[in-house]
């Protein structure tokens, strides 16, 4: 049986810059971090030379007393005003075996932040508006003598035009292994700014897994790993949008963090040829269920979907369907939504005789009440289901169809090429790089 389209998911969940510009003269911090590898602390080694127009320390002219290393701050410019509160410090050093960055506010209090692998330092949270900060970069060579450079800058006044960032998921949730991370903006992000925004969107998965963000619209971006999340994965994602320029004089309103996990790997497969659903948990078949799919006039969609919502009791009301033959109002138990168009898994006691034999539904996956109740207690929002062999293909966008396309196609929706978001692994507890993306 197909529910009507009206049965939609009930979700719970500074002066402007004169023209388009990048946040810094150097591209922002590399977007994929490694779990357990290259811990990003306020220390980094660089060897880019003393390029750039910021303050630099070249050492003195006194023989052995002259430090071997040199350092320079390239952005923000010395004594810069109206700097976005999302700014990062970019720097370079030469002949250094260690480079450290320290940032303090006007009161002398240290600001927490991290150094990236590309000569950038990013604060852990948005800087205060209308505040002067001092950045100090110290490069130490193999002679043990430090070369230090210091620069001041002042952040812009709080902007009046701010964009709110929200997450569909919240702290403490446990979701299925096919659950995409969904982030929305309450105003469209121009194409030319999406890479800057994406670089501030970081996902950390334990155990580590490769993944990437994909823009599904100017106001929505989603993240999925290359394959389904591993069972019982811990996921933390952070959107450092506070004070970030987002085009047209608009700035991010605030940062956002979410901490959640996946449950066991429950994966459902429906085969139209056999009229059966196979349910696997952590790779092992735990049940095979007779089902009935959509009849020829109202076929079920073939493709990979995920459970969008779960309703123990609901009412399917299709009284607005243009075809009188498809109009009905029916009480339904153990409903699990798969598409926005109204395809569900649900109990259908009226079609038990057809289940495992022939298709009689309006597009839904019908099963007995006992089987539907059992399955309802096994699954979570985000658990994947693949339907195979029906007359109609699933349309991308009709539900959370992030898994209904190959990895290569999914990557094309990123504002940053995948190779730019995956630094070389060093030492990691897992063989795979972590799913972490400001890109």
CSV table of C-alpha atoms in Angstrom, one decimal:
chain,number,residue,atom,x,y,z
A,1,UNK,CA,0.0,0.0,0.0
A,2,UNK,CA,1.3,3.5,-0.8
A,3,UNK,CA,0.6,6.4,1.5
A,4,UNK,CA,-0.3,9.7,0.1
A,5,UNK,CA,2.2,12.5,-0.6
A,6,UNK,CA,0.6,14.5,2.1
A,7,UNK,CA,1.9,12.0,4.7
A,8,UNK,CA,5.3,13.7,4.9
A,9,UNK,CA,7.9,12.9,7.6
A,10,UNK,CA,7.4,14.8,10.9
A,11,UNK,CA,11.0,15.9,11.6
A,12,UNK,CA,12.3,16.4,15.1
A,13,UNK,CA,15.2,17.6,14.8
A,14,UNK,CA,30.7,43.7,10.8
A,15,UNK,CA,30.7,45.4,7.7
A,16,UNK,CA,30.1,43.3,4.6
A,17,UNK,CA,32.9,42.5,2.3
A,18,UNK,CA,32.9,44.8,-0.8
A,19,UNK,CA,33.6,41.9,-3.2
A,20,UNK,CA,34.1,38.1,-3.4
A,21,UNK,CA,37.2,37.1,-1.7
A,22,UNK,CA,38.8,34.1,-0.1
A,23,UNK,CA,39.1,34.0,3.7
A,24,UNK,CA,42.9,34.0,3.4
A,25,UNK,CA,45.5,34.4,0.7
A,26,UNK,CA,46.1,30.7,1.2
A,27,UNK,CA,43.4,28.1,0.8
A,28,UNK,CA,41.8,27.0,4.1
A,29,UNK,CA,42.9,24.0,6.2
A,30,UNK,CA,42.9,20.6,4.5
A,31,UNK,CA,39.4,19.2,4.9
A,32,UNK,CA,39.9,15.5,5.8
A,33,UNK,CA,41.7,14.8,9.1
A,34,UNK,CA,43.0,11.4,10.0
A,35,UNK,CA,41.7,9.5,13.0
A,36,UNK,CA,44.5,9.0,15.4
A,37,UNK,CA,46.9,10.3,12.8
A,38,UNK,CA,48.7,13.7,12.6
A,39,UNK,CA,47.1,15.1,15.7
A,40,UNK,CA,46.3,18.7,15.0
A,41,UNK,CA,47.8,20.7,17.8
A,42,UNK,CA,49.2,24.1,18.0
A,43,UNK,CA,52.4,22.8,16.6
A,44,UNK,CA,53.3,22.2,13.0
A,45,UNK,CA,56.4,21.8,10.9
A,46,UNK,CA,56.6,23.7,7.6
A,47,UNK,CA,59.1,24.4,4.9
A,48,UNK,CA,57.4,26.8,2.6
A,49,UNK,CA,60.0,29.6,2.9
A,50,UNK,CA,59.4,33.1,4.1
A,51,UNK,CA,56.8,34.0,1.4
A,52,UNK,CA,53.9,36.3,1.9
A,53,UNK,CA,53.4,39.9,2.9
A,54,UNK,CA,52.9,39.5,6.6
A,55,UNK,CA,55.5,40.1,9.4
A,56,UNK,CA,58.5,37.9,9.3
A,57,UNK,CA,61.6,37.2,11.4
A,58,UNK,CA,64.8,36.7,9.4
A,59,UNK,CA,67.1,36.5,12.4
A,60,UNK,CA,69.9,38.9,13.2
A,61,UNK,CA,73.3,39.3,11.6
A,62,UNK,CA,75.5,37.9,14.3
A,63,UNK,CA,76.9,34.6,13.4
A,64,UNK,CA,76.1,31.8,15.9
A,65,UNK,CA,73.5,33.9,17.7
A,66,UNK,CA,71.3,34.1,14.6
A,67,UNK,CA,68.5,31.5,14.6
A,68,UNK,CA,68.7,29.1,11.6
A,69,UNK,CA,64.9,29.1,11.1
A,70,UNK,CA,62.7,32.0,9.9
A,71,UNK,CA,59.0,32.5,10.3
A,72,UNK,CA,56.3,34.8,8.7
A,73,UNK,CA,52.6,35.4,9.2
A,74,UNK,CA,50.9,35.9,5.9
A,75,UNK,CA,47.3,36.5,7.0
A,76,UNK,CA,45.5,38.4,8.5
A,77,UNK,CA,47.7,41.3,7.4
A,78,UNK,CA,49.5,43.2,10.2
A,79,UNK,CA,47.1,45.5,12.0
A,80,UNK,CA,44.2,44.5,9.8
A,81,UNK,CA,40.7,45.7,10.7
A,82,UNK,CA,37.3,44.3,10.1
A,83,UNK,CA,38.6,40.7,10.0
A,84,UNK,CA,35.9,38.0,9.9
A,85,UNK,CA,35.4,36.3,13.3
A,86,UNK,CA,36.0,33.0,11.5
A,87,UNK,CA,39.4,33.9,10.3
A,88,UNK,CA,42.4,31.6,10.5
A,89,UNK,CA,46.0,32.4,10.8
A,90,UNK,CA,48.2,31.5,7.8
A,91,UNK,CA,51.9,31.3,8.2
A,92,UNK,CA,55.1,29.8,6.8
A,93,UNK,CA,58.5,29.0,8.1
A,94,UNK,CA,61.9,27.9,6.7
A,95,UNK,CA,64.5,25.6,8.1
A,96,UNK,CA,62.2,24.7,11.0
A,97,UNK,CA,61.9,21.4,12.8
A,98,UNK,CA,59.0,22.7,14.9
A,99,UNK,CA,56.6,25.6,14.4
A,100,UNK,CA,54.1,26.7,17.1
A,101,UNK,CA,51.3,29.2,16.9
A,102,UNK,CA,49.8,31.1,19.9
A,103,UNK,CA,46.8,33.5,19.7
A,104,UNK,CA,45.8,35.8,22.5
A,105,UNK,CA,42.9,38.2,23.0
A,106,UNK,CA,43.3,41.8,24.2
A,107,UNK,CA,43.2,40.6,27.8
A,108,UNK,CA,46.1,38.2,27.2
A,109,UNK,CA,44.0,35.1,27.4
A,110,UNK,CA,45.1,32.3,25.1
A,111,UNK,CA,42.6,31.2,22.3
A,112,UNK,CA,42.3,27.5,21.8
A,113,UNK,CA,42.9,26.3,18.2
A,114,UNK,CA,44.6,23.8,16.0
A,115,UNK,CA,47.3,23.9,13.4
A,116,UNK,CA,46.7,22.2,10.1
A,117,UNK,CA,49.1,20.5,7.7
A,118,UNK,CA,49.1,23.4,5.2
A,119,UNK,CA,50.4,26.2,7.4
A,120,UNK,CA,47.2,27.4,8.9
A,121,UNK,CA,45.8,27.8,12.5
A,122,UNK,CA,42.1,27.6,13.0
A,123,UNK,CA,40.4,28.6,16.3
A,124,UNK,CA,38.3,26.0,18.0
A,125,UNK,CA,35.3,28.3,18.0
A,126,UNK,CA,34.3,31.7,16.5
A,127,UNK,CA,36.4,34.6,17.7
A,128,UNK,CA,34.8,37.5,19.5
A,129,UNK,CA,33.4,40.3,17.4
A,130,UNK,CA,35.1,43.7,17.6
A,131,UNK,CA,38.1,42.4,19.5
A,132,UNK,CA,41.9,42.8,18.9
A,133,UNK,CA,44.0,39.6,18.8
A,134,UNK,CA,47.7,39.0,18.8
A,135,UNK,CA,49.1,36.0,16.8
A,136,UNK,CA,52.6,34.7,17.5
A,137,UNK,CA,54.4,32.2,15.4
A,138,UNK,CA,57.6,30.6,16.6
A,139,UNK,CA,59.9,28.5,14.4
A,140,UNK,CA,62.7,26.5,15.8
A,141,UNK,CA,65.5,25.0,13.7
A,142,UNK,CA,67.8,22.1,14.4
A,143,UNK,CA,70.1,24.5,16.2
A,144,UNK,CA,67.4,24.8,18.9
A,145,UNK,CA,67.2,28.6,18.5
A,146,UNK,CA,63.6,30.0,18.1
A,147,UNK,CA,62.7,32.7,15.5
A,148,UNK,CA,59.5,34.5,16.6
A,149,UNK,CA,57.1,36.8,14.7
A,150,UNK,CA,54.0,38.6,16.1
A,151,UNK,CA,51.1,40.3,14.4
A,152,UNK,CA,47.9,42.0,15.6
A,153,UNK,CA,44.5,42.1,14.0
A,154,UNK,CA,41.0,43.3,14.9
A,155,UNK,CA,37.8,41.4,14.2
A,156,UNK,CA,34.7,43.0,12.5
A,157,UNK,CA,31.6,44.2,14.4
A,158,UNK,CA,28.9,41.6,14.7
A,159,UNK,CA,27.1,41.4,11.3
A,160,UNK,CA,23.4,42.1,11.0
A,161,UNK,CA,22.9,39.5,8.2
A,162,UNK,CA,23.4,36.0,9.6
A,163,UNK,CA,22.6,32.6,8.2
A,164,UNK,CA,21.4,29.9,10.6
A,165,UNK,CA,22.8,26.4,10.3
A,166,UNK,CA,20.8,23.3,11.5
A,167,UNK,CA,21.3,19.6,11.7
A,168,UNK,CA,18.6,17.0,11.2
A,169,UNK,CA,20.3,14.7,13.7
A,170,UNK,CA,21.0,15.6,17.3
A,171,UNK,CA,23.3,14.6,20.2
A,172,UNK,CA,23.0,11.2,21.6
A,173,UNK,CA,21.0,9.6,18.8
A,174,UNK,CA,21.7,6.0,17.5
A,175,UNK,CA,21.0,5.7,13.8
A,176,UNK,CA,21.2,3.0,11.1
A,177,UNK,CA,24.4,2.3,9.1
A,178,UNK,CA,22.9,4.0,6.0
A,179,UNK,CA,22.1,7.3,7.7
A,180,UNK,CA,23.4,10.4,5.9
A,181,UNK,CA,24.4,13.4,7.9
A,182,UNK,CA,22.1,16.2,6.9
A,183,UNK,CA,23.0,19.9,7.4
A,184,UNK,CA,20.7,22.8,6.2
A,185,UNK,CA,21.2,26.5,5.8
A,186,UNK,CA,18.3,28.9,6.1
A,187,UNK,CA,19.5,30.9,3.1
A,188,UNK,CA,21.0,29.7,-0.2
A,189,UNK,CA,24.8,29.5,-0.3
A,190,UNK,CA,26.3,30.8,-3.6
A,191,UNK,CA,28.2,28.3,-5.6
A,192,UNK,CA,31.5,30.3,-5.2
A,193,UNK,CA,31.3,30.1,-1.4
A,194,UNK,CA,30.4,26.4,-1.0
A,195,UNK,CA,34.0,25.2,-0.9
A,196,UNK,CA,34.9,27.7,1.9
A,197,UNK,CA,31.8,26.5,3.8
A,198,UNK,CA,32.6,22.8,3.2
A,199,UNK,CA,36.1,23.2,4.5
A,200,UNK,CA,34.6,24.2,7.9
A,201,UNK,CA,32.5,21.0,8.0
A,202,UNK,CA,34.4,18.4,9.9
A,203,UNK,CA,33.3,14.7,10.4
A,204,UNK,CA,35.3,12.4,12.7
A,205,UNK,CA,34.4,8.7,12.7
A,206,UNK,CA,35.6,6.0,15.0
A,207,UNK,CA,36.6,3.5,13.6
A,208,UNK,CA,37.9,5.6,10.7
A,209,UNK,CA,36.1,5.6,7.3
A,210,UNK,CA,36.4,7.4,4.0
A,211,UNK,CA,33.5,9.9,3.3
A,212,UNK,CA,32.6,13.2,1.7
A,213,UNK,CA,30.0,15.9,1.7
A,214,UNK,CA,27.6,16.3,-1.2
A,215,UNK,CA,25.5,19.5,-1.9
A,216,UNK,CA,22.0,18.3,-2.8
A,217,UNK,CA,20.7,21.9,-3.1
A,218,UNK,CA,22.0,25.5,-2.4
A,219,UNK,CA,20.6,25.1,1.2
A,220,UNK,CA,21.3,21.5,2.0
A,221,UNK,CA,24.5,19.4,2.2
A,222,UNK,CA,24.8,15.7,3.2
A,223,UNK,CA,27.6,13.4,4.1
A,224,UNK,CA,28.0,9.7,3.7
A,225,UNK,CA,30.9,7.3,3.8
A,226,UNK,CA,32.1,5.3,0.8
A,227,UNK,CA,30.4,2.2,2.1
A,228,UNK,CA,27.8,1.9,4.8
A,229,UNK,CA,28.9,3.1,8.2
A,230,UNK,CA,30.5,0.3,10.2
A,231,UNK,CA,28.4,-1.1,13.0
A,232,UNK,CA,28.6,0.9,16.3
A,233,UNK,CA,30.6,3.8,14.8
A,234,UNK,CA,31.0,6.9,16.9
A,235,UNK,CA,30.4,10.0,14.8
A,236,UNK,CA,31.2,13.6,15.7
A,237,UNK,CA,30.7,16.4,13.3
A,238,UNK,CA,31.3,20.1,13.6
A,239,UNK,CA,30.2,23.0,11.4
A,240,UNK,CA,32.4,26.0,12.1
A,241,UNK,CA,30.1,28.5,10.4
A,242,UNK,CA,30.2,31.3,13.0
A,243,UNK,CA,31.4,34.5,11.4
A,244,UNK,CA,32.1,32.8,8.1
A,245,UNK,CA,31.5,34.9,5.0
A,246,UNK,CA,28.7,33.2,2.9
A,247,UNK,CA,28.2,35.7,0.1
A,248,UNK,CA,26.2,38.9,-0.4
A,249,UNK,CA,27.3,40.3,3.0
A,250,UNK,CA,25.8,37.3,4.9
A,251,UNK,CA,27.8,35.5,7.6
A,252,UNK,CA,27.3,32.2,9.5
A,253,UNK,CA,25.4,32.8,12.7
A,254,UNK,CA,27.1,30.2,14.9
A,255,UNK,CA,29.0,27.0,15.1
A,256,UNK,CA,27.3,23.6,15.4
A,257,UNK,CA,28.4,20.3,16.8
A,258,UNK,CA,26.6,16.9,16.9
A,259,UNK,CA,27.8,13.7,18.7
A,260,UNK,CA,26.0,10.4,17.8
A,261,UNK,CA,26.6,6.8,16.9
A,262,UNK,CA,25.4,4.0,14.7
A,263,UNK,CA,23.8,0.8,15.9
A,264,UNK,CA,24.3,-2.8,14.6
A,265,UNK,CA,24.5,-3.1,10.8
A,266,UNK,CA,20.9,-4.1,9.9
A,267,UNK,CA,20.5,-4.3,6.2
A,268,UNK,CA,17.4,-5.4,4.3
A,269,UNK,CA,17.2,-6.8,0.8
A,270,UNK,CA,13.9,-7.3,-1.1
A,271,UNK,CA,13.9,-9.5,-4.3
A,272,UNK,CA,10.8,-9.2,-6.5
A,273,UNK,CA,11.6,-12.5,-8.1
A,274,UNK,CA,11.3,-14.5,-4.9
A,275,UNK,CA,8.9,-12.1,-3.2
A,276,UNK,CA,11.0,-12.3,0.0
A,277,UNK,CA,12.9,-9.9,2.2
A,278,UNK,CA,16.3,-11.0,3.6
A,279,UNK,CA,17.3,-9.3,6.9
A,280,UNK,CA,21.0,-9.3,7.9
A,281,UNK,CA,22.4,-8.1,11.2
A,282,UNK,CA,26.2,-7.6,11.3
A,283,UNK,CA,26.5,-9.7,8.1
A,284,UNK,CA,24.5,-12.7,9.2
A,285,UNK,CA,21.0,-13.6,8.0
A,286,UNK,CA,18.6,-13.4,10.9
A,287,UNK,CA,15.3,-13.7,9.1
A,288,UNK,CA,13.7,-14.2,5.7
A,289,UNK,CA,10.2,-12.7,5.4
A,290,UNK,CA,7.5,-13.3,2.7
A,291,UNK,CA,6.4,-10.0,1.2
A,292,UNK,CA,4.1,-8.5,-1.4
A,293,UNK,CA,5.2,-5.5,-3.5
A,294,UNK,CA,3.4,-3.1,-5.8
A,295,UNK,CA,1.1,-4.5,-8.5
A,296,UNK,CA,1.9,-3.6,-12.1
A,297,UNK,CA,-0.3,-0.4,-12.1
A,298,UNK,CA,1.4,0.9,-8.9
A,299,UNK,CA,4.9,-0.7,-8.9
A,300,UNK,CA,7.4,-0.5,-6.0
A,301,UNK,CA,10.6,1.4,-6.7
A,302,UNK,CA,13.8,-0.6,-7.3
A,303,UNK,CA,16.9,1.0,-5.7
A,304,UNK,CA,18.6,1.6,-2.4
A,305,UNK,CA,16.7,3.5,0.2
A,306,UNK,CA,16.9,4.0,4.0
A,307,UNK,CA,14.3,4.1,6.7
A,308,UNK,CA,13.2,7.8,7.0
A,309,UNK,CA,10.7,7.5,9.9
A,310,UNK,CA,9.0,4.9,12.0
A,311,UNK,CA,5.4,5.0,13.0
A,312,UNK,CA,4.0,2.2,15.2
A,313,UNK,CA,0.4,3.3,14.3
A,314,UNK,CA,-0.6,5.7,11.6
A,315,UNK,CA,-3.3,6.4,9.0
A,316,UNK,CA,-2.7,6.2,5.2
A,317,UNK,CA,-5.0,8.8,3.6
A,318,UNK,CA,-4.8,8.9,-0.2
A,319,UNK,CA,-8.2,10.6,-0.7
A,320,UNK,CA,-6.5,13.3,-2.8
A,321,UNK,CA,-5.2,10.9,-5.4
A,322,UNK,CA,-6.4,11.8,-8.9
A,323,UNK,CA,-7.2,8.2,-9.6
A,324,UNK,CA,-10.3,7.2,-7.7
A,325,UNK,CA,-9.1,3.5,-7.7
A,326,UNK,CA,-6.2,4.6,-5.5
A,327,UNK,CA,-8.2,6.5,-2.9
A,328,UNK,CA,-8.5,5.1,0.6
A,329,UNK,CA,-8.2,5.8,4.3
A,330,UNK,CA,-6.7,2.9,6.2
A,331,UNK,CA,-5.3,2.3,9.7
A,332,UNK,CA,-1.7,1.0,9.4
A,333,UNK,CA,0.6,-0.6,12.0
A,334,UNK,CA,4.5,-0.8,12.1
A,335,UNK,CA,5.0,1.6,9.2
A,336,UNK,CA,8.6,2.5,8.1
A,337,UNK,CA,8.8,5.2,5.5
A,338,UNK,CA,11.2,4.7,2.5
A,339,UNK,CA,10.2,7.5,0.1
A,340,UNK,CA,8.6,10.9,0.1
A,341,UNK,CA,6.2,9.5,-2.6
A,342,UNK,CA,4.6,7.2,0.0
A,343,UNK,CA,6.4,3.9,-0.1
A,344,UNK,CA,6.6,2.2,3.3
A,345,UNK,CA,7.3,-1.2,4.8
A,346,UNK,CA,4.2,-2.0,6.9
A,347,UNK,CA,1.9,-4.6,8.2
A,348,UNK,CA,-0.8,-5.8,5.8
A,349,UNK,CA,-2.9,-8.5,7.3
A,350,UNK,CA,-5.3,-8.3,4.3
A,351,UNK,CA,-2.6,-9.5,1.9
A,352,UNK,CA,-1.1,-12.4,3.9
A,353,UNK,CA,-2.3,-15.0,1.3
A,354,UNK,CA,-0.5,-13.1,-1.5
A,355,UNK,CA,2.8,-12.5,0.5
A,356,UNK,CA,5.6,-14.6,-1.0
A,357,UNK,CA,3.5,-15.3,-4.1
A,358,UNK,CA,2.2,-12.2,-5.9
A,359,UNK,CA,2.3,-8.4,-5.8
A,360,UNK,CA,-0.9,-6.7,-4.7
A,361,UNK,CA,0.1,-3.5,-2.9
A,362,UNK,CA,0.1,0.1,-4.1
A,363,UNK,CA,3.9,0.3,-4.0
A,364,UNK,CA,4.7,-0.6,-0.4
A,365,UNK,CA,6.4,-3.6,1.0
A,366,UNK,CA,3.6,-5.6,2.6
A,367,UNK,CA,4.2,-8.3,5.3
A,368,UNK,CA,2.2,-10.0,8.0
A,369,UNK,CA,1.6,-8.1,11.3
A,370,UNK,CA,3.8,-10.5,13.2
A,371,UNK,CA,6.7,-10.0,10.8
A,372,UNK,CA,6.2,-6.3,10.6
A,373,UNK,CA,6.3,-6.0,14.4
A,374,UNK,CA,9.4,-8.1,14.6
A,375,UNK,CA,11.2,-6.0,11.9
A,376,UNK,CA,10.0,-2.7,13.5
A,377,UNK,CA,11.8,-3.7,16.7
A,378,UNK,CA,15.0,-4.6,14.8
A,379,UNK,CA,15.5,-1.4,12.8
A,380,UNK,CA,16.4,2.3,13.3
A,381,UNK,CA,16.0,5.4,11.2
A,382,UNK,CA,18.8,5.2,8.7
A,383,UNK,CA,18.9,1.5,8.2
A,384,UNK,CA,19.2,0.7,4.5
A,385,UNK,CA,17.0,-1.4,2.2
A,386,UNK,CA,17.6,-2.5,-1.3
A,387,UNK,CA,14.6,-3.4,-3.6
A,388,UNK,CA,15.5,-5.4,-6.7
A,389,UNK,CA,13.7,-6.4,-9.9
A,390,UNK,CA,10.6,-4.2,-10.1
A,391,UNK,CA,9.2,-2.3,-13.1
A,392,UNK,CA,10.1,1.1,-11.8
A,393,UNK,CA,13.5,2.6,-10.8
A,394,UNK,CA,13.9,4.7,-7.7
A,395,UNK,CA,14.1,8.4,-8.5
A,396,UNK,CA,17.0,10.1,-6.8
A,397,UNK,CA,15.6,12.7,-4.4
A,398,UNK,CA,12.6,10.6,-3.6
A,399,UNK,CA,13.7,10.0,0.0
A,400,UNK,CA,17.2,9.9,1.3
A,401,UNK,CA,18.6,8.3,-1.8
A,402,UNK,CA,22.3,9.0,-1.1
A,403,UNK,CA,23.0,5.3,-1.5
A,404,UNK,CA,21.1,5.0,-4.8
A,405,UNK,CA,24.2,6.2,-6.7
A,406,UNK,CA,27.7,5.0,-7.0
A,407,UNK,CA,30.6,6.6,-5.0
A,408,UNK,CA,32.1,8.2,-8.1
A,409,UNK,CA,28.8,10.0,-8.8
A,410,UNK,CA,28.3,11.0,-5.2
A,411,UNK,CA,31.7,12.6,-5.0
A,412,UNK,CA,30.8,14.9,-8.0
A,413,UNK,CA,28.4,16.7,-5.7
A,414,UNK,CA,31.2,17.9,-3.4
A,415,UNK,CA,32.4,21.5,-3.7
A,416,UNK,CA,36.0,20.2,-3.1
A,417,UNK,CA,37.6,17.4,-5.2
A,418,UNK,CA,38.1,14.3,-3.1
A,419,UNK,CA,41.9,14.3,-3.6
A,420,UNK,CA,42.0,17.7,-1.9
A,421,UNK,CA,40.3,16.3,1.2
A,422,UNK,CA,42.4,13.2,1.9
A,423,UNK,CA,45.9,13.8,3.2
A,424,UNK,CA,48.3,10.9,3.2
A,425,UNK,CA,47.8,8.7,6.3
A,426,UNK,CA,50.7,8.5,8.7
A,427,UNK,CA,50.1,6.4,11.8
A,428,UNK,CA,46.4,5.5,12.4
A,429,UNK,CA,44.7,2.8,14.5
A,430,UNK,CA,42.7,1.8,11.4
A,431,UNK,CA,43.8,1.1,7.9
A,432,UNK,CA,41.3,3.6,6.5
A,433,UNK,CA,41.5,7.4,6.8
A,434,UNK,CA,38.8,8.9,9.0
A,435,UNK,CA,35.7,10.5,7.7
A,436,UNK,CA,36.5,14.1,8.5
A,437,UNK,CA,35.6,17.0,6.3
A,438,UNK,CA,35.6,20.6,6.5
A,439,UNK,CA,35.6,19.7,2.8
